[in-house]
Amino acid sequence: MHNNLTAEIEARLPGPVTQLVRTVGRTAARHGFNSYLVGGIVRDILLNRPSADIDIMIDGDAIKLARAIADNAGARLFVHKAFGTARFDLEGYRIDLSTCRSESYDRPGALPRVKPGNICDDLLRRDFSINAMALCINPTDFGVLTDLYGGVADLEGRVIRVMHDRSFEDDATRIMRAVRYEQRLSFKLERRTARLLKLDIDMLDSISGDRLKHEVLLWLTEQRPGGIIRRAGKLGVLQKLHPSLQWNRQMQIAFRRAAKIPDGASANHIYFSLMAYQMGEGALYELLQRLNLLGSKYDLLSHQCLALKNRLPQLDRPLIKNSEIFSLVQDVEPPAVQVNWLYPNPLAVRRSLRLYLRKLMHIKTSVTGNDLVQWGLKQGPGVGMVLNKLLAARLDGEVKTRAEEEKLARRLAAI
Ligand code: CTP
């Protein structure tokens, strides 16, 4: 590999984003600072993979620099004074400017103590060698790679390697990140890293619920969450989230089937519920509590999944009527039905769930409550009762047209 990556940067980023990056570099140079692309964007440029987040480190005041270019940047600027960072949003890219820092940890799991530093300190504090490279963006050295810790070699060797032996102790969320990158990139944990991960696995207990939640949700937004959960199960990481969580054949089948359905808005929630599907009520509560997810949509959906799961034996009849399927399933949302369908349940059950999702949930009566009232039925619970019976008749194919429905409605309501 050659050492100047200007062409790769320009090929990977849209023109206006490259322009902004160059502007940052020029302005940094005028202020006497060095500026670098770092972390994920460098890794992804080298791998020729897309990346929507661009981290830029400055060995000087990042906010001051961002303000100096804001007027000519052609992008909106957001300043986070408390974090000492500034962000531009441009063409769907988030471009973050921060000041280089060195970090030390007072105790495992604590947030780091931070001091200003140079790019070498800044790269050293990072999680893995493949995330610890920098590309200079100052004009004189634009595109020059800084790879002090063997990042390129590890990209070529396809391994995830921690920077030092205390990495997971310093920040155990890196355990979950390691699994995520390994599966995303189809890399392998380097031998020593895998050993440290297992040694330090209990450090996950020191991580706050919110940070764990963040990492779990990042797993679930990856392209192949099943692979991540499988690997996390094998490494004992899943069990750290809750002792009863484990990867098994049923989960494998469900995740494999889920990979074939298009990603919708509820994909994360579905994946979470697939992961938690085999837990009992008490264990599920504990998991949701550990991840600070009580009361969230994840909580709601996984409980709906459980409620439906408890009713599945009643669906396990080959001659069940459509209206019976409907009444057993209708009170849970479609994603909860989908989760139950994805799991290896008895054939009759899966057929009923699929029929519900494909057809039954979309069926409506054509006669409405207003029609019934207009025809002389008194407003009140009687209206709902008649509509329910009409719907059951529709579902079971006993009435097919509006005229047949009206006839049945009049008979049922005696109007
Ligand atoms: N980082 C770290 N330790 C962490 C989190 C982040 O060292 N616990 C560093 C890594 O160098 C990482 C960078 O901060 O590359 C940015 O973090 P993040 O945005 O989470 O990672 P990306 O590499 O951009 O990854 P992704 O592709 O998942 O967005």
Short mmCIF file of C-alpha atoms and ligand atoms in Angstrom, two decimals:
data_model
loop_
_atom_site.label_atom_id
_atom_site.label_comp_id
_atom_site.label_asym_id
_atom_site.label_seq_id
_atom_site.Cartn_x
_atom_site.Cartn_y
_atom_site.Cartn_z
CA MET A 1 0.00 0.00 0.00
CA HIS A 2 1.28 3.48 -0.82
CA ASN A 3 1.37 6.08 1.92
CA ASN A 4 -0.64 8.90 0.42
CA LEU A 5 -4.36 8.24 0.38
CA THR A 6 -5.63 11.45 -1.25
CA ALA A 7 -7.18 9.53 -4.13
CA GLU A 8 -8.92 7.11 -1.74
CA ILE A 9 -10.33 9.98 0.35
CA GLU A 10 -11.64 11.71 -2.76
CA ALA A 11 -13.14 8.49 -4.11
CA ARG A 12 -14.90 7.66 -0.85
CA LEU A 13 -16.32 11.09 0.15
CA PRO A 14 -18.68 13.30 -1.86
CA GLY A 15 -17.07 16.42 -3.35
CA PRO A 16 -18.56 18.96 -0.92
CA VAL A 17 -17.50 16.83 2.07
CA THR A 18 -13.93 16.56 0.75
CA GLN A 19 -14.00 20.34 0.25
CA LEU A 20 -15.04 20.85 3.86
CA VAL A 21 -12.34 18.45 5.05
CA ARG A 22 -9.77 20.40 3.03
CA THR A 23 -11.07 23.68 4.47
CA VAL A 24 -10.66 22.30 7.99
CA GLY A 25 -7.09 21.29 7.13
CA ARG A 26 -6.22 24.68 5.61
CA THR A 27 -7.68 26.60 8.53
CA ALA A 28 -5.94 24.33 11.04
CA ALA A 29 -2.61 25.00 9.30
CA ARG A 30 -3.24 28.78 9.45
CA HIS A 31 -3.80 28.47 13.21
CA GLY A 32 -0.62 26.42 13.57
CA PHE A 33 -2.48 23.19 14.31
CA ASN A 34 -2.34 19.71 12.76
CA SER A 35 -5.60 18.06 11.79
CA TYR A 36 -6.41 14.43 10.97
CA LEU A 37 -9.19 12.12 9.95
CA VAL A 38 -9.19 9.37 12.57
CA GLY A 39 -10.89 6.18 13.69
CA GLY A 40 -13.68 4.53 11.71
CA ILE A 41 -13.43 6.75 8.64
CA VAL A 42 -9.76 5.88 8.12
CA ARG A 43 -10.48 2.17 8.60
CA ASP A 44 -13.38 2.38 6.14
CA ILE A 45 -11.40 4.35 3.54
CA LEU A 46 -8.72 1.67 3.69
CA LEU A 47 -11.34 -1.07 3.37
CA ASN A 48 -13.26 0.84 0.74
CA ARG A 49 -16.44 0.64 2.79
CA PRO A 50 -19.08 3.34 3.31
CA SER A 51 -18.98 5.39 6.53
CA ALA A 52 -21.30 8.26 7.40
CA ASP A 53 -19.42 9.54 10.43
CA ILE A 54 -16.23 11.48 9.98
CA ASP A 55 -14.08 12.14 13.02
CA ILE A 56 -11.47 14.87 12.76
CA MET A 57 -8.92 15.44 15.52
CA ILE A 58 -7.07 18.72 15.95
CA ASP A 59 -4.03 19.18 18.16
CA GLY A 60 -5.48 22.53 19.17
CA ASP A 61 -8.82 24.12 20.05
CA ALA A 62 -11.43 22.30 17.91
CA ILE A 63 -14.33 24.61 18.71
CA LYS A 64 -12.34 27.73 17.90
CA LEU A 65 -11.34 26.19 14.59
CA ALA A 66 -14.88 25.12 13.72
CA ARG A 67 -16.16 28.63 14.45
CA ALA A 68 -13.45 30.10 12.24
CA ILE A 69 -14.68 28.14 9.23
CA ALA A 70 -18.41 28.04 10.00
CA ASP A 71 -19.28 30.97 7.70
CA ASN A 72 -17.59 29.44 4.67
CA ALA A 73 -18.28 25.80 5.43
CA GLY A 74 -21.63 25.59 3.62
CA ALA A 75 -22.79 23.29 6.42
CA ARG A 76 -24.66 23.67 9.71
CA LEU A 77 -22.48 23.84 12.79
CA PHE A 78 -23.43 22.41 16.20
CA VAL A 79 -21.15 23.14 19.13
CA HIS A 80 -21.04 20.94 22.26
CA LYS A 81 -19.14 23.11 24.67
CA ALA A 82 -19.26 20.57 27.51
CA PHE A 83 -17.50 17.96 25.35
CA GLY A 84 -15.23 20.45 23.60
CA THR A 85 -16.48 19.22 20.22
CA ALA A 86 -18.11 20.75 17.17
CA ARG A 87 -20.08 19.06 14.44
CA PHE A 88 -20.94 19.91 10.86
CA ASP A 89 -23.78 18.17 9.06
CA LEU A 90 -23.29 17.98 5.32
CA GLU A 91 -24.78 15.72 2.63
CA GLY A 92 -25.93 13.18 5.24
CA TYR A 93 -22.45 13.07 6.80
CA ARG A 94 -21.69 14.03 10.40
CA ILE A 95 -18.31 15.64 10.59
CA ASP A 96 -17.07 15.86 14.18
CA LEU A 97 -14.15 18.04 15.21
CA SER A 98 -12.48 17.31 18.55
CA THR A 99 -9.25 18.17 20.28
CA CYS A 100 -6.60 15.43 20.53
CA ARG A 101 -6.46 14.03 24.02
CA SER A 102 -4.80 11.52 26.22
CA GLU A 103 -6.91 9.52 28.62
CA SER A 104 -6.38 7.70 31.87
CA TYR A 105 -8.87 5.64 33.87
CA ASP A 106 -9.24 6.04 37.63
CA ARG A 107 -11.04 2.73 37.95
CA PRO A 108 -12.42 0.13 35.54
CA GLY A 109 -15.69 1.15 33.92
CA ALA A 110 -15.37 4.79 34.98
CA LEU A 111 -15.39 7.49 32.38
CA PRO A 112 -11.82 8.43 31.46
CA ARG A 113 -9.88 11.36 32.89
CA VAL A 114 -9.02 13.46 29.86
CA LYS A 115 -6.06 15.79 29.09
CA PRO A 116 -5.17 17.57 25.85
CA GLY A 117 -2.60 15.59 23.89
CA ASN A 118 -1.07 15.07 20.48
CA ILE A 119 -2.19 12.67 17.76
CA CYS A 120 0.02 9.85 19.09
CA ASP A 121 -1.61 10.05 22.55
CA ASP A 122 -4.96 10.26 20.90
CA LEU A 123 -4.45 7.14 18.81
CA LEU A 124 -3.03 5.22 21.74
CA ARG A 125 -6.18 5.71 23.85
CA ARG A 126 -8.33 3.98 21.24
CA ASP A 127 -9.92 0.55 21.25
CA PHE A 128 -8.39 -1.48 18.42
CA SER A 129 -5.44 -1.09 16.08
CA ILE A 130 -7.75 -0.92 13.05
CA ASN A 131 -9.49 2.08 14.65
CA ALA A 132 -6.24 3.77 15.67
CA MET A 133 -4.96 5.26 12.43
CA ALA A 134 -4.98 8.87 11.27
CA LEU A 135 -4.92 10.59 7.90
CA CYS A 136 -3.46 14.08 7.86
CA ILE A 137 -5.65 16.73 6.22
CA ASN A 138 -3.33 19.76 6.52
CA PRO A 139 -2.47 20.91 2.98
CA THR A 140 1.23 20.04 3.04
CA ASP A 141 0.67 16.45 4.16
CA PHE A 142 -2.88 15.87 2.93
CA GLY A 143 -3.62 12.15 2.70
CA VAL A 144 -0.54 10.97 4.62
CA LEU A 145 -1.33 8.00 6.84
CA THR A 146 -0.17 7.71 10.46
CA ASP A 147 -0.24 4.06 11.45
CA LEU A 148 1.77 3.71 14.64
CA TYR A 149 0.17 0.56 15.96
CA GLY A 150 -0.03 -1.85 13.04
CA GLY A 151 -3.54 -0.97 11.86
CA VAL A 152 -2.87 -1.63 8.18
CA ALA A 153 -1.22 -4.96 8.95
CA ASP A 154 -4.24 -5.95 11.03
CA LEU A 155 -6.65 -4.91 8.29
CA GLU A 156 -4.67 -7.08 5.92
CA GLY A 157 -4.51 -9.93 8.44
CA ARG A 158 -8.23 -9.40 9.15
CA VAL A 159 -7.87 -9.28 12.91
CA ILE A 160 -9.28 -7.22 15.75
CA ARG A 161 -6.46 -6.41 18.16
CA VAL A 162 -6.59 -4.31 21.32
CA MET A 163 -3.98 -1.61 21.71
CA HIS A 164 -2.79 -2.80 25.13
CA ASP A 165 -3.55 -5.43 27.75
CA ARG A 166 -5.74 -3.18 29.92
CA SER A 167 -8.02 -2.08 27.12
CA PHE A 168 -11.08 -4.11 28.13
CA GLU A 169 -10.46 -3.31 31.78
CA ASP A 170 -10.40 0.41 30.99
CA ASP A 171 -13.62 0.18 29.04
CA ALA A 172 -15.54 -3.08 28.93
CA THR A 173 -17.93 -1.80 26.25
CA ARG A 174 -14.99 -2.58 23.98
CA ILE A 175 -15.82 -6.25 24.54
CA MET A 176 -19.12 -5.66 22.79
CA ARG A 177 -17.50 -3.48 20.15
CA ALA A 178 -14.93 -6.19 19.44
CA VAL A 179 -17.68 -8.68 18.66
CA ARG A 180 -19.50 -6.12 16.53
CA TYR A 181 -16.49 -5.27 14.35
CA GLU A 182 -15.40 -8.87 14.10
CA GLN A 183 -18.76 -9.94 12.71
CA ARG A 184 -19.34 -6.83 10.60
CA LEU A 185 -16.02 -7.15 8.83
CA SER A 186 -15.78 -10.95 8.95
CA PHE A 187 -12.50 -10.56 10.86
CA LYS A 188 -11.24 -12.68 13.76
CA LEU A 189 -10.32 -11.66 17.28
CA GLU A 190 -6.54 -11.83 17.44
CA ARG A 191 -5.46 -14.62 19.85
CA ARG A 192 -4.25 -12.45 22.72
CA THR A 193 -7.25 -10.13 22.33
CA ALA A 194 -9.61 -13.11 22.54
CA ARG A 195 -7.82 -14.28 25.67
CA LEU A 196 -8.02 -10.84 27.30
CA LEU A 197 -11.67 -10.57 26.36
CA LYS A 198 -12.47 -13.79 28.18
CA LEU A 199 -10.32 -12.83 31.18
CA ASP A 200 -11.97 -9.44 31.49
CA ILE A 201 -15.50 -10.46 30.71
CA ASP A 202 -16.71 -9.78 34.26
CA MET A 203 -15.78 -6.14 33.70
CA LEU A 204 -19.07 -5.88 31.82
CA ASP A 205 -20.71 -5.84 35.25
CA SER A 206 -19.11 -2.44 35.84
CA ILE A 207 -20.83 -0.88 32.81
CA SER A 208 -23.91 1.29 33.33
CA GLY A 209 -27.28 0.22 31.94
CA ASP A 210 -27.32 3.06 29.45
CA ARG A 211 -23.92 2.22 28.01
CA LEU A 212 -24.80 -1.47 27.75
CA LYS A 213 -28.07 -0.56 26.08
CA HIS A 214 -26.24 1.62 23.59
CA GLU A 215 -23.94 -1.25 22.63
CA VAL A 216 -26.74 -3.82 22.40
CA LEU A 217 -28.75 -1.51 20.16
CA LEU A 218 -25.67 -1.00 17.98
CA TRP A 219 -25.47 -4.78 17.59
CA LEU A 220 -29.04 -4.85 16.46
CA THR A 221 -28.58 -2.18 13.79
CA GLU A 222 -25.77 -4.12 12.12
CA GLN A 223 -26.41 -5.99 8.91
CA ARG A 224 -26.09 -9.40 10.56
CA PRO A 225 -27.19 -9.13 14.19
CA GLY A 226 -27.67 -12.91 14.34
CA GLY A 227 -23.95 -13.45 13.73
CA ILE A 228 -23.07 -10.99 16.48
CA ILE A 229 -25.44 -12.57 18.99
CA ARG A 230 -24.19 -16.05 18.12
CA ARG A 231 -20.60 -15.00 18.65
CA ALA A 232 -21.49 -13.09 21.84
CA GLY A 233 -23.16 -16.26 23.08
CA LYS A 234 -20.09 -18.36 22.32
CA LEU A 235 -17.79 -15.90 24.08
CA GLY A 236 -20.01 -15.68 27.16
CA VAL A 237 -20.89 -12.04 26.52
CA LEU A 238 -24.63 -12.69 26.19
CA GLN A 239 -24.71 -14.41 29.56
CA LYS A 240 -23.26 -11.24 31.08
CA LEU A 241 -26.32 -9.34 29.92
CA HIS A 242 -28.46 -11.96 31.63
CA PRO A 243 -27.41 -15.43 32.84
CA SER A 244 -30.33 -17.12 31.10
CA LEU A 245 -29.54 -15.61 27.70
CA GLN A 246 -27.86 -18.06 25.39
CA TRP A 247 -27.52 -18.79 21.73
CA ASN A 248 -29.15 -22.04 20.73
CA ARG A 249 -30.53 -23.82 17.69
CA GLN A 250 -33.98 -22.22 17.95
CA MET A 251 -32.49 -18.76 18.05
CA GLN A 252 -30.26 -19.60 15.13
CA ILE A 253 -33.23 -20.69 13.01
CA ALA A 254 -35.21 -17.58 13.94
CA PHE A 255 -32.35 -15.21 13.12
CA ARG A 256 -31.63 -17.01 9.87
CA ARG A 257 -35.25 -16.62 8.82
CA ALA A 258 -35.26 -12.98 9.95
CA ALA A 259 -32.30 -12.21 7.69
CA LYS A 260 -34.55 -12.91 4.69
CA ILE A 261 -37.22 -10.38 5.56
CA PRO A 262 -36.68 -6.78 4.45
CA ASP A 263 -35.52 -4.38 7.17
CA GLY A 264 -38.45 -2.26 8.25
CA ALA A 265 -38.82 0.45 10.87
CA SER A 266 -39.22 -2.17 13.60
CA ALA A 267 -36.18 -4.26 12.65
CA ASN A 268 -34.25 -3.45 15.87
CA HIS A 269 -37.24 -4.19 18.01
CA ILE A 270 -37.84 -7.47 16.23
CA TYR A 271 -34.21 -8.50 16.68
CA PHE A 272 -34.31 -7.61 20.36
CA SER A 273 -37.43 -9.69 20.86
CA LEU A 274 -35.90 -12.58 18.95
CA MET A 275 -32.96 -12.45 21.33
CA ALA A 276 -35.22 -12.36 24.40
CA TYR A 277 -37.93 -14.72 23.11
CA GLN A 278 -36.96 -17.74 25.16
CA MET A 279 -36.73 -15.89 28.47
CA GLY A 280 -39.45 -16.25 31.07
CA GLU A 281 -41.32 -13.25 32.42
CA GLY A 282 -38.99 -12.72 35.40
CA ALA A 283 -35.77 -13.04 33.43
CA LEU A 284 -37.08 -10.72 30.73
CA TYR A 285 -37.87 -8.11 33.36
CA GLU A 286 -34.33 -8.38 34.73
CA LEU A 287 -32.78 -8.02 31.28
CA LEU A 288 -34.89 -4.97 30.46
CA GLN A 289 -33.99 -3.48 33.82
CA ARG A 290 -30.27 -4.13 33.31
CA LEU A 291 -30.39 -2.42 29.93
CA ASN A 292 -32.50 0.48 31.14
CA LEU A 293 -35.19 -0.49 28.69
CA LEU A 294 -38.17 -0.79 31.03
CA GLY A 295 -41.13 1.10 29.58
CA SER A 296 -39.54 1.34 26.13
CA LYS A 297 -40.84 -0.03 22.85
CA TYR A 298 -38.43 -2.96 23.30
CA ASP A 299 -40.19 -3.77 26.59
CA LEU A 300 -43.63 -3.48 25.02
CA LEU A 301 -42.83 -5.66 22.04
CA SER A 302 -41.00 -8.38 23.94
CA HIS A 303 -43.93 -8.61 26.37
CA GLN A 304 -46.38 -8.84 23.52
CA CYS A 305 -44.26 -11.63 22.05
CA LEU A 306 -44.41 -13.46 25.35
CA ALA A 307 -48.18 -12.97 25.68
CA LEU A 308 -48.74 -14.41 22.22
CA LYS A 309 -46.24 -17.20 22.82
CA ASN A 310 -48.29 -18.30 25.83
CA ARG A 311 -51.34 -18.56 23.60
CA LEU A 312 -49.70 -20.52 20.81
CA PRO A 313 -50.95 -23.95 22.01
CA GLN A 314 -54.47 -22.72 21.24
CA LEU A 315 -53.40 -22.04 17.65
CA ASP A 316 -51.97 -25.52 17.25
CA ARG A 317 -54.99 -27.04 15.48
CA PRO A 318 -55.08 -27.84 11.76
CA LEU A 319 -58.79 -26.99 11.39
CA ILE A 320 -58.82 -23.76 13.34
CA LYS A 321 -61.19 -21.10 11.96
CA ASN A 322 -59.84 -17.80 10.68
CA SER A 323 -61.97 -15.90 13.17
CA GLU A 324 -60.42 -17.91 16.01
CA ILE A 325 -56.92 -17.10 14.79
CA PHE A 326 -57.90 -13.47 14.58
CA SER A 327 -59.27 -13.28 18.09
CA LEU A 328 -56.18 -14.99 19.55
CA VAL A 329 -53.72 -12.72 17.76
CA GLN A 330 -55.38 -9.36 17.19
CA ASP A 331 -54.39 -7.64 20.43
CA VAL A 332 -50.64 -7.77 19.69
CA GLU A 333 -48.83 -5.70 17.08
CA PRO A 334 -47.70 -7.30 13.81
CA PRO A 335 -43.97 -7.36 14.78
CA ALA A 336 -44.86 -9.55 17.79
CA VAL A 337 -46.69 -11.92 15.45
CA GLN A 338 -43.68 -11.91 13.17
CA VAL A 339 -41.32 -12.86 16.00
CA ASN A 340 -43.51 -15.81 16.97
CA TRP A 341 -43.70 -16.83 13.34
CA LEU A 342 -39.91 -16.66 12.92
CA TYR A 343 -39.31 -19.07 15.79
CA PRO A 344 -39.54 -22.79 15.08
CA ASN A 345 -43.06 -23.33 16.39
CA PRO A 346 -45.36 -26.18 15.26
CA LEU A 347 -46.37 -26.05 11.61
CA ALA A 348 -50.07 -25.39 12.25
CA VAL A 349 -49.13 -22.47 14.49
CA ARG A 350 -46.74 -20.97 11.96
CA ARG A 351 -49.34 -21.35 9.19
CA SER A 352 -51.92 -19.51 11.28
CA LEU A 353 -49.50 -16.72 12.13
CA ARG A 354 -48.50 -16.32 8.50
CA LEU A 355 -52.13 -16.28 7.41
CA TYR A 356 -52.82 -13.59 9.99
CA LEU A 357 -49.91 -11.43 8.79
CA ARG A 358 -50.54 -11.87 5.08
CA LYS A 359 -54.31 -11.76 5.01
CA LEU A 360 -56.44 -11.78 8.12
CA MET A 361 -55.09 -8.60 9.74
CA HIS A 362 -56.01 -6.63 6.62
CA ILE A 363 -59.62 -7.81 6.40
CA LYS A 364 -62.28 -5.26 7.35
CA THR A 365 -66.06 -5.30 7.31
CA SER A 366 -67.59 -3.03 4.71
CA VAL A 367 -70.55 -2.24 6.96
CA THR A 368 -69.57 0.35 9.56
CA GLY A 369 -70.91 1.34 12.96
CA ASN A 370 -72.47 4.42 11.39
CA ASP A 371 -74.34 2.24 8.91
CA LEU A 372 -75.77 0.18 11.77
CA VAL A 373 -76.91 3.28 13.66
CA GLN A 374 -78.45 4.74 10.49
CA TRP A 375 -80.34 1.52 9.96
CA GLY A 376 -81.81 1.90 13.45
CA LEU A 377 -79.49 0.15 15.91
CA LYS A 378 -79.14 2.05 19.18
CA GLN A 379 -75.66 3.46 19.83
CA GLY A 380 -73.77 1.51 22.50
CA PRO A 381 -71.99 -1.80 23.05
CA GLY A 382 -74.49 -3.59 20.78
CA VAL A 383 -72.89 -1.88 17.75
CA GLY A 384 -69.46 -3.31 18.58
CA MET A 385 -70.89 -6.76 19.15
CA VAL A 386 -72.60 -6.83 15.77
CA LEU A 387 -69.47 -5.52 14.03
CA ASN A 388 -67.38 -8.25 15.67
CA LYS A 389 -69.76 -10.92 14.49
CA LEU A 390 -69.76 -9.45 10.99
CA LEU A 391 -65.98 -9.45 10.94
CA ALA A 392 -65.88 -13.08 12.10
CA ALA A 393 -68.28 -13.99 9.29
CA ARG A 394 -66.10 -12.11 6.78
CA LEU A 395 -62.95 -13.82 8.06
CA ASP A 396 -64.54 -17.25 7.84
CA GLY A 397 -65.90 -16.58 4.35
CA GLU A 398 -69.55 -16.83 5.48
CA VAL A 399 -70.28 -13.44 3.91
CA LYS A 400 -68.41 -12.17 0.88
CA THR A 401 -70.21 -9.08 -0.42
CA ARG A 402 -71.53 -5.91 1.13
CA ALA A 403 -75.08 -7.04 0.43
CA GLU A 404 -74.51 -10.31 2.29
CA GLU A 405 -72.95 -8.41 5.16
CA GLU A 406 -75.88 -6.01 5.34
CA LYS A 407 -78.33 -8.89 5.37
CA LEU A 408 -76.48 -10.60 8.21
CA ALA A 409 -76.15 -7.30 10.10
CA ARG A 410 -79.87 -6.67 9.92
CA ARG A 411 -80.59 -10.20 11.11
CA LEU A 412 -78.11 -10.00 13.99
CA ALA A 413 -79.36 -6.60 15.11
CA ALA A 414 -83.00 -7.30 14.35
CA ILE A 415 -83.31 -4.04 12.36
N1 CTP B 1 -13.38 4.49 20.43
C1 CTP B 1 -12.64 3.83 21.37
N2 CTP B 1 -13.24 3.17 22.42
C2 CTP B 1 -14.59 3.19 22.54
C3 CTP B 1 -15.37 3.86 21.59
C4 CTP B 1 -14.73 4.52 20.54
O1 CTP B 1 -11.44 3.80 21.25
N3 CTP B 1 -15.17 2.56 23.56
C5 CTP B 1 -12.70 5.20 19.32
C6 CTP B 1 -12.34 4.33 18.13
O2 CTP B 1 -11.13 4.80 17.61
C7 CTP B 1 -13.44 4.60 17.15
C8 CTP B 1 -13.75 6.08 17.42
O3 CTP B 1 -13.52 6.23 18.82
O4 CTP B 1 -13.02 4.39 15.82
C9 CTP B 1 -15.15 6.51 17.08
O5 CTP B 1 -16.10 5.72 17.77
P1 CTP B 1 -17.39 5.20 17.04
O6 CTP B 1 -18.06 6.31 16.34
O7 CTP B 1 -18.18 4.41 18.04
O8 CTP B 1 -16.76 4.16 16.06
P2 CTP B 1 -16.49 4.08 14.52
O9 CTP B 1 -15.13 3.49 14.37
O10 CTP B 1 -16.76 5.35 13.83
O11 CTP B 1 -17.41 2.89 14.19
P3 CTP B 1 -18.73 2.65 13.46
O12 CTP B 1 -18.28 2.26 12.10
O13 CTP B 1 -19.33 1.53 14.22
O14 CTP B 1 -19.53 3.92 13.55
#
